[in-house]
XYZ file of C-alpha atoms in Angstrom:
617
model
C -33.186 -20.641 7.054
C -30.145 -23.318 6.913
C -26.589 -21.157 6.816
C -25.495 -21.150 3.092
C -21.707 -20.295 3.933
C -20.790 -23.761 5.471
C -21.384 -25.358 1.986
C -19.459 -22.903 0.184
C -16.013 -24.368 -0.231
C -15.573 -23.317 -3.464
C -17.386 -20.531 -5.552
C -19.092 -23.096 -7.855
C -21.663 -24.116 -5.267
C -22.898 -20.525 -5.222
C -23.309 -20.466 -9.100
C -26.206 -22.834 -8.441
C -27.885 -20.300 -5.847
C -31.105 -18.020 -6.778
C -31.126 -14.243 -6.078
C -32.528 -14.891 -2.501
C -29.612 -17.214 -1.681
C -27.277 -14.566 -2.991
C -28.375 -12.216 -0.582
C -28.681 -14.263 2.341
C -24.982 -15.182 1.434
C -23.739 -11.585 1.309
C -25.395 -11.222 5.021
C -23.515 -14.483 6.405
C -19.998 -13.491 4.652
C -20.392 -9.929 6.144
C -20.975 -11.415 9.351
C -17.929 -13.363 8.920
C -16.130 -10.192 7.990
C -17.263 -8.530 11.302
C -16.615 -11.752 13.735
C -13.107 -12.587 12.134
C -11.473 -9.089 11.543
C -12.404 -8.056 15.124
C -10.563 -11.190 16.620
C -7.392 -10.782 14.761
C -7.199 -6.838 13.548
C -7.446 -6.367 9.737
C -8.376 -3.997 7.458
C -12.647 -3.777 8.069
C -14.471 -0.711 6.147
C -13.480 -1.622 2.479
C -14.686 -5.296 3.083
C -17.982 -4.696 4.253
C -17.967 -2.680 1.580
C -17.404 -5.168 -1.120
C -19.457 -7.894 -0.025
C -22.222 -8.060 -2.419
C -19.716 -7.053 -5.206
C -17.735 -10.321 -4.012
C -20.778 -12.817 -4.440
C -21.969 -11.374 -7.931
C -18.425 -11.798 -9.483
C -18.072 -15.270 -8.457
C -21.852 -16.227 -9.373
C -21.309 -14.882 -12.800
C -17.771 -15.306 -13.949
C -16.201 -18.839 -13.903
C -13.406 -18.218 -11.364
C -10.616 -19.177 -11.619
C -10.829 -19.979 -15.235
C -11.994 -15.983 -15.262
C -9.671 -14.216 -13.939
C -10.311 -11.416 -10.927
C -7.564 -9.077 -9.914
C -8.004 -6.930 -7.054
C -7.342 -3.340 -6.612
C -6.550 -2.616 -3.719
C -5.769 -6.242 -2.128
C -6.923 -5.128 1.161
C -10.252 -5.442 -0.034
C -10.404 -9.010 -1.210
C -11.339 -10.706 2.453
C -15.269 -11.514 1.546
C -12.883 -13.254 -1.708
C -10.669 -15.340 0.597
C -13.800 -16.890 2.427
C -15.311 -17.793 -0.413
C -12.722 -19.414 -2.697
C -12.086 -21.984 0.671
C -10.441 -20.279 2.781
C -13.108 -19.341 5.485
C -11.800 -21.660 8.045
C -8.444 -19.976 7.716
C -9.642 -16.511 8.893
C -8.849 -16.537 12.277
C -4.798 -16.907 10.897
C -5.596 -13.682 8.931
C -2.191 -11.499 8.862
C -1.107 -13.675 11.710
C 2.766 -15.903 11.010
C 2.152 -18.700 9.170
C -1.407 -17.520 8.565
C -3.083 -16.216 5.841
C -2.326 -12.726 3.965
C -4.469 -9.858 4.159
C -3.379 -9.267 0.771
C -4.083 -11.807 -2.554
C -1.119 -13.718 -3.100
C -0.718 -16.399 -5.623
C 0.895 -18.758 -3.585
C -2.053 -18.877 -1.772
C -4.862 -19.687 -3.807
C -5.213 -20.521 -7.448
C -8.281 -18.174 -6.903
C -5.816 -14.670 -6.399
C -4.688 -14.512 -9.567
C -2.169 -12.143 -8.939
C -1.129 -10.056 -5.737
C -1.899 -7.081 -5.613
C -0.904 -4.808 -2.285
C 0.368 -1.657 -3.583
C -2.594 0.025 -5.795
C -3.119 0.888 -9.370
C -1.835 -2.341 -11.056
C -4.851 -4.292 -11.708
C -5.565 -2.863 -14.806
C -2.555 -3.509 -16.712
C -2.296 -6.811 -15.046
C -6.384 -8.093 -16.042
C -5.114 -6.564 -19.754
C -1.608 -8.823 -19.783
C -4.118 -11.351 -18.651
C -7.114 -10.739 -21.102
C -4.452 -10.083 -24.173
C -2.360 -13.720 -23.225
C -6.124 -15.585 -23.341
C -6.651 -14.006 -26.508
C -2.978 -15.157 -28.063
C -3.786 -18.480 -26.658
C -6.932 -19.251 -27.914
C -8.494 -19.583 -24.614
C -11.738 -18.344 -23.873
C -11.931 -16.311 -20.862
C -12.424 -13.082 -19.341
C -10.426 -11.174 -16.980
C -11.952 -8.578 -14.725
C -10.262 -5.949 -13.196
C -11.865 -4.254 -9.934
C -9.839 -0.691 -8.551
C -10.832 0.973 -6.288
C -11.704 5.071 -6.771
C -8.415 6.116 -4.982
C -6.267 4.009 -7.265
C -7.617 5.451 -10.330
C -5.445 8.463 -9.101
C -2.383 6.806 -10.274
C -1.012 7.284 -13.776
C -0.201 3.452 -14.034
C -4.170 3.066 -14.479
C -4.441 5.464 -16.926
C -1.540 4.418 -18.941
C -3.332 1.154 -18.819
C -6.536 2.507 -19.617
C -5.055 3.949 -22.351
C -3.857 0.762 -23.714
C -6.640 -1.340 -23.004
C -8.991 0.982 -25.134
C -7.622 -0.292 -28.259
C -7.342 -3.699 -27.746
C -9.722 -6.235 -28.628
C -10.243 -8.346 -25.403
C -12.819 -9.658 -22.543
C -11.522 -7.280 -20.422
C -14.169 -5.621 -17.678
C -13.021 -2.933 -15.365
C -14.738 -2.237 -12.685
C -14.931 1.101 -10.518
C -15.361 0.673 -7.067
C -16.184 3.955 -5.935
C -17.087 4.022 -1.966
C -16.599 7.525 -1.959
C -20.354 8.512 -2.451
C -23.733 6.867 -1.983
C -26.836 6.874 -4.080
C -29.834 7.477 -2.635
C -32.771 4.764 -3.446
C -35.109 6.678 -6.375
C -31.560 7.329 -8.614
C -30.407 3.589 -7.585
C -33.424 1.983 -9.229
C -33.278 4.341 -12.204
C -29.737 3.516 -12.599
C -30.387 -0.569 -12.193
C -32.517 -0.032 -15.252
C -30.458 2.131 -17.061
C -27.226 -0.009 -16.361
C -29.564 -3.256 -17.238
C -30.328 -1.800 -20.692
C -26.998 -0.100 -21.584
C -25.119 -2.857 -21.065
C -27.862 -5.274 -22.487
C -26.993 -6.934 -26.406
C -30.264 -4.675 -27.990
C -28.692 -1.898 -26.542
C -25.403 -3.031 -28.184
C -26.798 -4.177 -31.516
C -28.729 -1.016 -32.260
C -25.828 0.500 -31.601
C -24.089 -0.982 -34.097
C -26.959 -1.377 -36.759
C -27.366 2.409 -36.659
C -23.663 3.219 -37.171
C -23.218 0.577 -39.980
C -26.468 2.405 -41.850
C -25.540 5.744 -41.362
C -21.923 4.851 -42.176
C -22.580 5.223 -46.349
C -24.080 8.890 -45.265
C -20.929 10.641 -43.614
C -23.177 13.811 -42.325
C -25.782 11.564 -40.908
C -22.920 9.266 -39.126
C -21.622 12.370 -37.700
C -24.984 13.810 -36.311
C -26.022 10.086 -35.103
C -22.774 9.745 -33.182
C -23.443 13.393 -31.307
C -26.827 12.240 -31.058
C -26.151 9.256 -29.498
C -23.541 10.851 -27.149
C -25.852 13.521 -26.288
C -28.561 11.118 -25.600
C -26.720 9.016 -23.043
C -24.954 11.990 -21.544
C -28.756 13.095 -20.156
C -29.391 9.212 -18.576
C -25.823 8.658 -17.191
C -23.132 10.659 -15.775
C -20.596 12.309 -18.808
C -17.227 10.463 -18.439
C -13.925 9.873 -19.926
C -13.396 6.164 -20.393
C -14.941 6.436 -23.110
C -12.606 8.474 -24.418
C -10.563 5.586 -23.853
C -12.313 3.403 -26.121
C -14.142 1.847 -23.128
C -18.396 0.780 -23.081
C -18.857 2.684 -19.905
C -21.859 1.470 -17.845
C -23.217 2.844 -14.551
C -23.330 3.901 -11.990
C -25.135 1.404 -10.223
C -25.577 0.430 -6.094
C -22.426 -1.859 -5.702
C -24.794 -3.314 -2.327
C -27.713 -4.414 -4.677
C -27.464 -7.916 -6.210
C -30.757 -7.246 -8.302
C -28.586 -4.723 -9.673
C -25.113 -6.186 -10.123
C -26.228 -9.715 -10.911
C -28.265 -9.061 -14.584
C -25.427 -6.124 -14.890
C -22.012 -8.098 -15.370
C -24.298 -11.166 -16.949
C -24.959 -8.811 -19.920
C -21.268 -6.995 -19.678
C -19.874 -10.573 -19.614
C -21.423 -11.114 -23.462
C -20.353 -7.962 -24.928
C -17.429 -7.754 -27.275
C -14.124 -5.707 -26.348
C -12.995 -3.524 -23.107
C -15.947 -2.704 -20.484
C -16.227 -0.616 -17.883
C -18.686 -0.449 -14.539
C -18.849 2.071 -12.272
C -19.954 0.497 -9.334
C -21.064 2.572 -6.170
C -20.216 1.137 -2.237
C -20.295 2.153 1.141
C -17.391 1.768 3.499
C -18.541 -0.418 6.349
C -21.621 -1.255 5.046
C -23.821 -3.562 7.030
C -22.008 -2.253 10.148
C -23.364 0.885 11.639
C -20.044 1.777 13.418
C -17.611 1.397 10.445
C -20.519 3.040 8.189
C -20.544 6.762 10.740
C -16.422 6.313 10.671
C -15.141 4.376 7.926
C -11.539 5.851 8.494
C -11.487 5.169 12.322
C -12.596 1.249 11.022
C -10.379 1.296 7.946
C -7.693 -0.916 9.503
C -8.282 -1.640 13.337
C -6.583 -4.076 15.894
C -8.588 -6.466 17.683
C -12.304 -5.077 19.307
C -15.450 -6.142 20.549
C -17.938 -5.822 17.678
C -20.447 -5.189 20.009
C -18.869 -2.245 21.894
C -16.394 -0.827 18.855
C -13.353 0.658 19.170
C -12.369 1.875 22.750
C -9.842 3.908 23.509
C -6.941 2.156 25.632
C -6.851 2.883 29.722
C -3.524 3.644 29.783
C -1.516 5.996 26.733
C 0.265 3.574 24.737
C 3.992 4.930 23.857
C 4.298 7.641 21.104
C 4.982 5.965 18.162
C 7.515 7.045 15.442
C 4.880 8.522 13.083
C 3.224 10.360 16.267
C 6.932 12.262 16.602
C 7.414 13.012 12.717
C 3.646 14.761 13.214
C 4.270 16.990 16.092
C 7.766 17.433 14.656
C 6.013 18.747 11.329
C 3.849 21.063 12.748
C 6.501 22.353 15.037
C 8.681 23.280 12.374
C 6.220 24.411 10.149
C 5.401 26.857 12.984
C 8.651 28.332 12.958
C 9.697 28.398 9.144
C 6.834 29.450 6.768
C 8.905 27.990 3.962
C 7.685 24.321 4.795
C 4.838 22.258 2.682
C 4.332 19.301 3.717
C 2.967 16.324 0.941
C 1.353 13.048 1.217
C 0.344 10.428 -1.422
C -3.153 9.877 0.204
C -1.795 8.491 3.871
C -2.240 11.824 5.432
C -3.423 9.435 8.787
C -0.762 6.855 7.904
C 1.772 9.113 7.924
C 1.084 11.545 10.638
C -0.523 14.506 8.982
C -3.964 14.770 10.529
C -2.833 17.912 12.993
C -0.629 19.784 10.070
C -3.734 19.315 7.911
C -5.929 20.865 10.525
C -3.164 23.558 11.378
C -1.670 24.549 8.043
C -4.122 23.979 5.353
C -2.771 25.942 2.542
C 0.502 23.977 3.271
C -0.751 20.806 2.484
C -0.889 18.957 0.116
C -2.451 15.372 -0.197
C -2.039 14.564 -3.937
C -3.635 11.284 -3.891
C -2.303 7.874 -5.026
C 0.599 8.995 -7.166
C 3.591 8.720 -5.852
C 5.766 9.184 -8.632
C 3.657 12.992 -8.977
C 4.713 13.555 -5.004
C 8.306 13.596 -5.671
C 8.638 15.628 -8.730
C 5.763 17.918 -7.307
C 8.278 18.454 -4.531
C 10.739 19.152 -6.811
C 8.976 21.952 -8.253
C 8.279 23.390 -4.911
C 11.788 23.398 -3.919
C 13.025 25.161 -6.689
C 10.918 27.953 -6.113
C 12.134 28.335 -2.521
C 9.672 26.055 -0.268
C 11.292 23.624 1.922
C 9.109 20.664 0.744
C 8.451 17.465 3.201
C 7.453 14.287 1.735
C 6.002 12.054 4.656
C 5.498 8.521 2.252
C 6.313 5.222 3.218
C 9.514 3.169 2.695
C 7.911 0.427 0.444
C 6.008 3.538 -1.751
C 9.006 5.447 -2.633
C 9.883 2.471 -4.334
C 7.384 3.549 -6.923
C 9.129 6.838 -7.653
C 12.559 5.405 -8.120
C 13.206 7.654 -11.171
C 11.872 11.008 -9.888
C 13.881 10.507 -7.048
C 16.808 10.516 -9.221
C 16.270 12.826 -12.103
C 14.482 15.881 -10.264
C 15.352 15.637 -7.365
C 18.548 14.011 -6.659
C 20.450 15.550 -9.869
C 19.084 19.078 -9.307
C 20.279 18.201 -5.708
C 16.743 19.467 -4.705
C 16.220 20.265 -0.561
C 13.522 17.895 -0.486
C 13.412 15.995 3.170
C 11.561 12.398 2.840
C 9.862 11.259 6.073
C 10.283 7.679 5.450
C 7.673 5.811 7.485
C 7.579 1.857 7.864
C 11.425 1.363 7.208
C 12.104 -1.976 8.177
C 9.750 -4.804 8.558
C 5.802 -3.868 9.053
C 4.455 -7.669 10.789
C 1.077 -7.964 9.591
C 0.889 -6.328 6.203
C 3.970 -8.586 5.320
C 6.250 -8.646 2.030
C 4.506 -6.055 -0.005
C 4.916 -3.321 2.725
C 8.177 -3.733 4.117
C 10.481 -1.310 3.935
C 13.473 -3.555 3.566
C 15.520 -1.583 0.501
C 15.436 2.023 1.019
C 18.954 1.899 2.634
C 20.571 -0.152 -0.339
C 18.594 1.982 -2.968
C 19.099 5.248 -1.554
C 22.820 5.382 -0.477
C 23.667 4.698 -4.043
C 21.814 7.898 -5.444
C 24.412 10.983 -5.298
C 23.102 13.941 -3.687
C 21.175 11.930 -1.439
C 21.852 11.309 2.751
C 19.971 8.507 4.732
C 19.720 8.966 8.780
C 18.546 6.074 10.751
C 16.861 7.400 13.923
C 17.753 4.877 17.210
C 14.449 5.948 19.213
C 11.795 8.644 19.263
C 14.079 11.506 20.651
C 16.742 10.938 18.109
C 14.283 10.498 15.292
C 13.065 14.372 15.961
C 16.131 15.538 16.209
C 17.345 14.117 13.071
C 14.581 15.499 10.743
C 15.761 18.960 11.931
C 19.130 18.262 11.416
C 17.526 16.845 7.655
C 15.671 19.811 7.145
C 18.664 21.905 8.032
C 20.504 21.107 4.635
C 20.415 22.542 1.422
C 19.902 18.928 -0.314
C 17.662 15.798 -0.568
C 17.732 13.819 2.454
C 15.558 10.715 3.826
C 15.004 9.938 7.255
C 13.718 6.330 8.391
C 11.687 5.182 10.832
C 9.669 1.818 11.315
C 6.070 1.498 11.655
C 4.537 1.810 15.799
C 6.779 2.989 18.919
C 10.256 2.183 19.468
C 12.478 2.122 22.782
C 9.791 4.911 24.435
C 12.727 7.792 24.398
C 10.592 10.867 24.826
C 11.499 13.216 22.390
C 12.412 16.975 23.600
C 9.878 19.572 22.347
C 13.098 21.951 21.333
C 14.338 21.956 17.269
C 17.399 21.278 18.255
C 19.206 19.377 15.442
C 22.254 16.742 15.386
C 25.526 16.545 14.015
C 25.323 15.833 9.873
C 27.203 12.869 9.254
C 28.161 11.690 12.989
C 27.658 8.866 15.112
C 28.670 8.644 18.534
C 29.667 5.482 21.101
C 27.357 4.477 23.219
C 29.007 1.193 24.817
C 32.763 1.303 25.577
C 33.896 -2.842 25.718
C 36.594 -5.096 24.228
C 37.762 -6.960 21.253
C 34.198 -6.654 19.056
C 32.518 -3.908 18.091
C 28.951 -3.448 17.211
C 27.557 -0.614 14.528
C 23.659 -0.112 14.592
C 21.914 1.444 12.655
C 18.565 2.499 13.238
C 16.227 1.368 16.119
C 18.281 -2.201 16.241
C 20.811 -0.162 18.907
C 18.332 -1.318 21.781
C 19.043 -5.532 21.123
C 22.620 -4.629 19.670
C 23.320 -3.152 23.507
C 21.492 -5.655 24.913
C 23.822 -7.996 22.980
C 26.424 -6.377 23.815
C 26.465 -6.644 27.505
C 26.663 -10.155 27.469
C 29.860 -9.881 25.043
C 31.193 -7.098 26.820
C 31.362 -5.602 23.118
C 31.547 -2.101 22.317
C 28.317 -0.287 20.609
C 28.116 2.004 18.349
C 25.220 4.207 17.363
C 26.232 4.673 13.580
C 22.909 7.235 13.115
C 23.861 8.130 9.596
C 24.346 4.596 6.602
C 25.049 7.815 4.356
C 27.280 10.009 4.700
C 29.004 7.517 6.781
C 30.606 8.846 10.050
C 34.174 7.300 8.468
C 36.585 9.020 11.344
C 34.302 7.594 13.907
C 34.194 3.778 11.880
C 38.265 4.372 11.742
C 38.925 4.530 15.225
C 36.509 1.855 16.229
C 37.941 -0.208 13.750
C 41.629 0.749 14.972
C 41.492 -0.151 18.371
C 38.754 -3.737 17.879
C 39.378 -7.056 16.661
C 36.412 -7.638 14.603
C 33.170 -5.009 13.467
C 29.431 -6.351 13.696
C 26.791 -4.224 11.859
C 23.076 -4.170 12.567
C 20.286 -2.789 10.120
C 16.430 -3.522 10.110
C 17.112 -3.077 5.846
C 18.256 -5.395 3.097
C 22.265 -6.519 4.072
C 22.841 -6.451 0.376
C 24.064 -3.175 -0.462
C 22.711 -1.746 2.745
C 24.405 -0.031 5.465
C 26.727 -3.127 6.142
C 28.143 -2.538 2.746
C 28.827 0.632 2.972
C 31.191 -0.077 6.322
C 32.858 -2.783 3.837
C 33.693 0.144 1.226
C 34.777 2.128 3.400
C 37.202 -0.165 5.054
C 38.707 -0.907 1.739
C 38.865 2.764 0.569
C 41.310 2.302 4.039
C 42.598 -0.049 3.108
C 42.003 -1.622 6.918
C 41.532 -5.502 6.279
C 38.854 -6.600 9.551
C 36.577 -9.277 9.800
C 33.212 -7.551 9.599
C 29.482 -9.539 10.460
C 26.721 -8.588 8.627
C 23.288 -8.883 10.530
C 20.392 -7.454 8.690
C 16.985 -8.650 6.334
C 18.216 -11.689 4.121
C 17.970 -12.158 0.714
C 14.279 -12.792 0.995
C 10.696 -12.098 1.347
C 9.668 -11.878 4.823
C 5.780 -12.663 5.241
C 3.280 -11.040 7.803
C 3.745 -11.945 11.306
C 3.542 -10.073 14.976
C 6.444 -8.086 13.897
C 9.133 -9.331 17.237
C 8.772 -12.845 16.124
C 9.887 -12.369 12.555
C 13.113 -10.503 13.719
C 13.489 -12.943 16.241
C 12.979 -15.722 13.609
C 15.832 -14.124 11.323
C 18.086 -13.178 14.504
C 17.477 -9.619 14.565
C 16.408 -9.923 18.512
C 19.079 -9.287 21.397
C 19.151 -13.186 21.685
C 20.150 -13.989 18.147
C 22.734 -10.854 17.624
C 24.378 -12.360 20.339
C 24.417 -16.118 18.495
C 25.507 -14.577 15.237
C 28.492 -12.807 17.105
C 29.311 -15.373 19.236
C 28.977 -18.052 16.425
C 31.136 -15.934 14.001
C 33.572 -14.681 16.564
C 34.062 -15.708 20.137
C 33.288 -19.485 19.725
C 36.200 -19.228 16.889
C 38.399 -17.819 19.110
């Protein structure tokens, strides 16, 4: 057979195909998956996963006109070759290549980007309920994934979607189970005739008879409730005001085909529960979905293979071992996760301290005040969450934890920029938005040693504080194996030189030194944007010319500006240079060119300092 996936530059050609075509299409597009992912790293299990669910949507709906939003983004790569982008997938997450993520810059086909979970329904409902004010006729589909569905967000939008009148479809992507082949083909046919217009019409008929005879409406209803309760499993979107169809084998396109063509002709908000498998089509990925979930470049052929040599202990690596260390010596600790217990270094604490963890699942906003709860019953809660999540739980931050004045310690992973996974993940705002909060304290690690150290020293106090740490290994400072804490609040000098002075903060200290010994400048390691080590920034700024500061964050209202307000409070009048993430979104890249690109490398702190400073002189 002729390859089908060479003609496909945009999803109309595949409109045309027959169900044979389809499924020789799903087998090339996985195999494009496979081939692509393993040259340039990428997130692998939830693809193969979708495949078939991929080719159905865009043979049946009338994309873009019909709007897909995806939930999560990381699962929309079988999407990106098929809207005519296939030829772009050996750029995937690489600079200047294309996202991993949807992004609406990129393609009229991602209607909206979607990197962070739990959004897609509200968004496919602003979407569905604007086509409807419009006068346009088109549907908008929204497909989440099971984990999502643990955030409130999609249940407040459930909950608002069930009582409007819209082409809305919302489909369940649940790759958490399998069905095995005699309930798959009783489910096709079930899912063909639920969702089928007799199915819908009798429906209706019956109610509309019945309706004059209140009793007999009332039994009918039960009946009917009863009836479908035996065929298909009981569930709550209905509740919602939802047509819930399903489950049905997400990998069968005899299935899923006939499926959303009926949904796609009934009236008001669907649902389909749709059933994959993680690395399907790809033996490997299938036995270890996790292990697959987001690999860097491997031979398909061989699989993942552990490296020769130990690569350097990475930041999250430290936090772990730091976790179960202290939980080891204080019974008091509980450590949380919203559902990145490998992410964010709780595999071992998991295995260790069971009834001391807690994964909560894709709620963020529920991980902070569920911490705050904890701590005011005496636990010494950890939450281990990334920079660019905590974002989502802005206001629990604040009102239970921060004005109770909570001991809640936040294990900020990712701080800082992330290089592949781009915009949506980087952690480029916790400084700015945290500082601001009363209550709160923000340490900024240098290395691995220092970051240990400082979440005992966090852990020591009796309020909310946040340590940050980027994403992968830093200087390679091997950290002690003691619980030996730091000074709260206090920097130290770790350069003595002339005339400029240099205040990092966080893991920029390496390049600032480097910097620094061309400029003979002095260096300090600032370790704290809040409480500022003011006695320490006093002197410095006493006996120097001119103050540099350094900070893998946001400059506005980061830890730059907090050396500004504290100079004024002072009343000390310097010339300070702010080097930090600029008022913009920085996209995915290998992670030392884009701070090399925005002159956050050795070689460009020493430009900005000697452009600002010793070329004026």
């Amino acid at each position: 057979m002729a390859p089908l996936l060479p003609t496909i530059h945009d999803p109309s050609v595949l409109r045309q195909f027959d169900r044979a075509q389809l499924k020789q299409l799903a087998d090339e597009v996985r195999t494009c998956v496979l081939d692509n992912v393993s040259r340039t790293g990428g997130h692998l299990s939830s693809n193969l996963g979708t495949v078939e669910l991929t080719v159905a949507l865009h043979h049946v709906f009338n994309t873009p006109h019909d709007r897909l939003v995806w939930d999560v983004g990381h699962q929309t790569y079988p999407h990106k070759i098929l809207t005519g982008r296939r030829e772009r997938m050996p750029t995937l997450r690489q600079l200047g290549g294309i996202s991993g993520f949807p992004q609406r810059s990129e393609s009229e086909y991602d209607t909206f980007g979607t990197a962070h979970s739990s959004t897609s329904i509200s968004a496919a409902l602003g979407m569905a309920m604007a086509s409807k004010q419009k006068g346009e006729d088109r549907h908008a589909v929204a497909i989440i994934g099971d984990g999502a569905l643990t955030a409130g967000m999609a249940f407040e939008a459930l909950n608002n979607a069930g009582v409007c009148d819209c082409k809305l479809l919302v489909i369940l992507n649940d790759n958490d189970m399998s069905i095995s082949p005699p309930v798959g083909a009783l489910n096709r046919y079930l899912a063909q005739l639920m969702s089928g217009n007799f199915y819908a019409a009798a429906k209706n008929v019956g109610k509309s008879v019945l309706r004059a005879a209140p009793p007999l409406f009332e039994l009918a209803k039960r009946l009917e409730q009863h009836a479908k309760g035996m065929v298909v499993p009981a569930t709550l979107f209905e509740q919602f005001g939802f047509n819930y169809v399903g489950p049905i084998d997400g990998h069968d396109l005899d299935s899923l085909v006939p499926t959303l063509e009926n949904l796609k002709h009934l009236h008001g908000p669907q649902f389909l529960h749709v059933v994959t498998r993680k690395g399907q089509g790809y033996k490997l990925a299938e036995a270890d979905p996790v292990a697959y979930h987001g690999p860097s470049k491997f031979d398909p052929a061989v699989g993942l293979v552990k490296p020769a040599t130990a690569p350097k202990q990475t930041f999250t690596q430290v936090f772990g071992s730091w976790l179960c260390d202290m939980a080891a010596q204080d019974g008091r600790l509980v450590g949380i996760t919203p559902a990145m217990r490998e992410g964010s270094g709780l595999v071992e604490f998991e295995k260790r301290f069971p009834g001391r963890y807690y994964d909560v699942g894709i709620a963020e906003q529920h991980s902070v005040t569920f911490a705050a709860g904890l701590a005011c019953e005496g636990l010494k809660p950890v939450v281990a969450i990334y920079s660019t999540f905590l974002q989502r739980a802005y206001d629990q931050l604040i009102h239970d934890v921060a004005i109770q004045n909570l001991p809640v310690v936040f294990a900020l992973d990712r701080a800082g920029l992330v290089g592949a996974d781009g915009a949506t993940h980087a952690g480029a705002y916790d400084i700015a938005f945290l500082r601001c909060i009363p209550n709160m304290s923000v340490a900024c690690p240098a290395d691995e040693a220092e970051c240990r150290r400082l979440l005992t020293t966090a852990y020591e106090q009796n309020h909310p504080v946040a340590v940050r740490y980027p994403r992968g290994a830093g200087a390679g400072v091997t950290p002690a194996l003691t619980l030996e804490g730091l000074s709260f609040g206090k920097g130290e000098v770790r350069r003595e030189g002339k005339r400029i002075a240099i205040l990092a903060f966080g893991t920029l200290l390496y390049p600032a030194l480097k910097a620094a010994e061309a400029l003979d400048a002095t260096v300090v390691n600032m370790r704290w944007a809040k409480p500022l080590d003011v006695e320490l920034l006093l002197k410095v700024a006493a006996t120097h010319d001119a103050l540099v500061t350094v900070e893998e964050g946001a400059i506005m209202g980061g830890a730059g500006s907090a050396v500004l307000e504290a100079l004024q409070a002072a009343r000390i009048d310097r010339p300070v240079l702010q080097l930090g993430l600029p008022d913009r979104f920085i996209e995915h890249g290998d992670p030392a060119r884009l701070l090399a690109g925005i002159g956050l490398d050795a070689a460009g702190i020493e430009q900005s300092i000697r452009s600002r400073f010793v070329q004026a002189a």
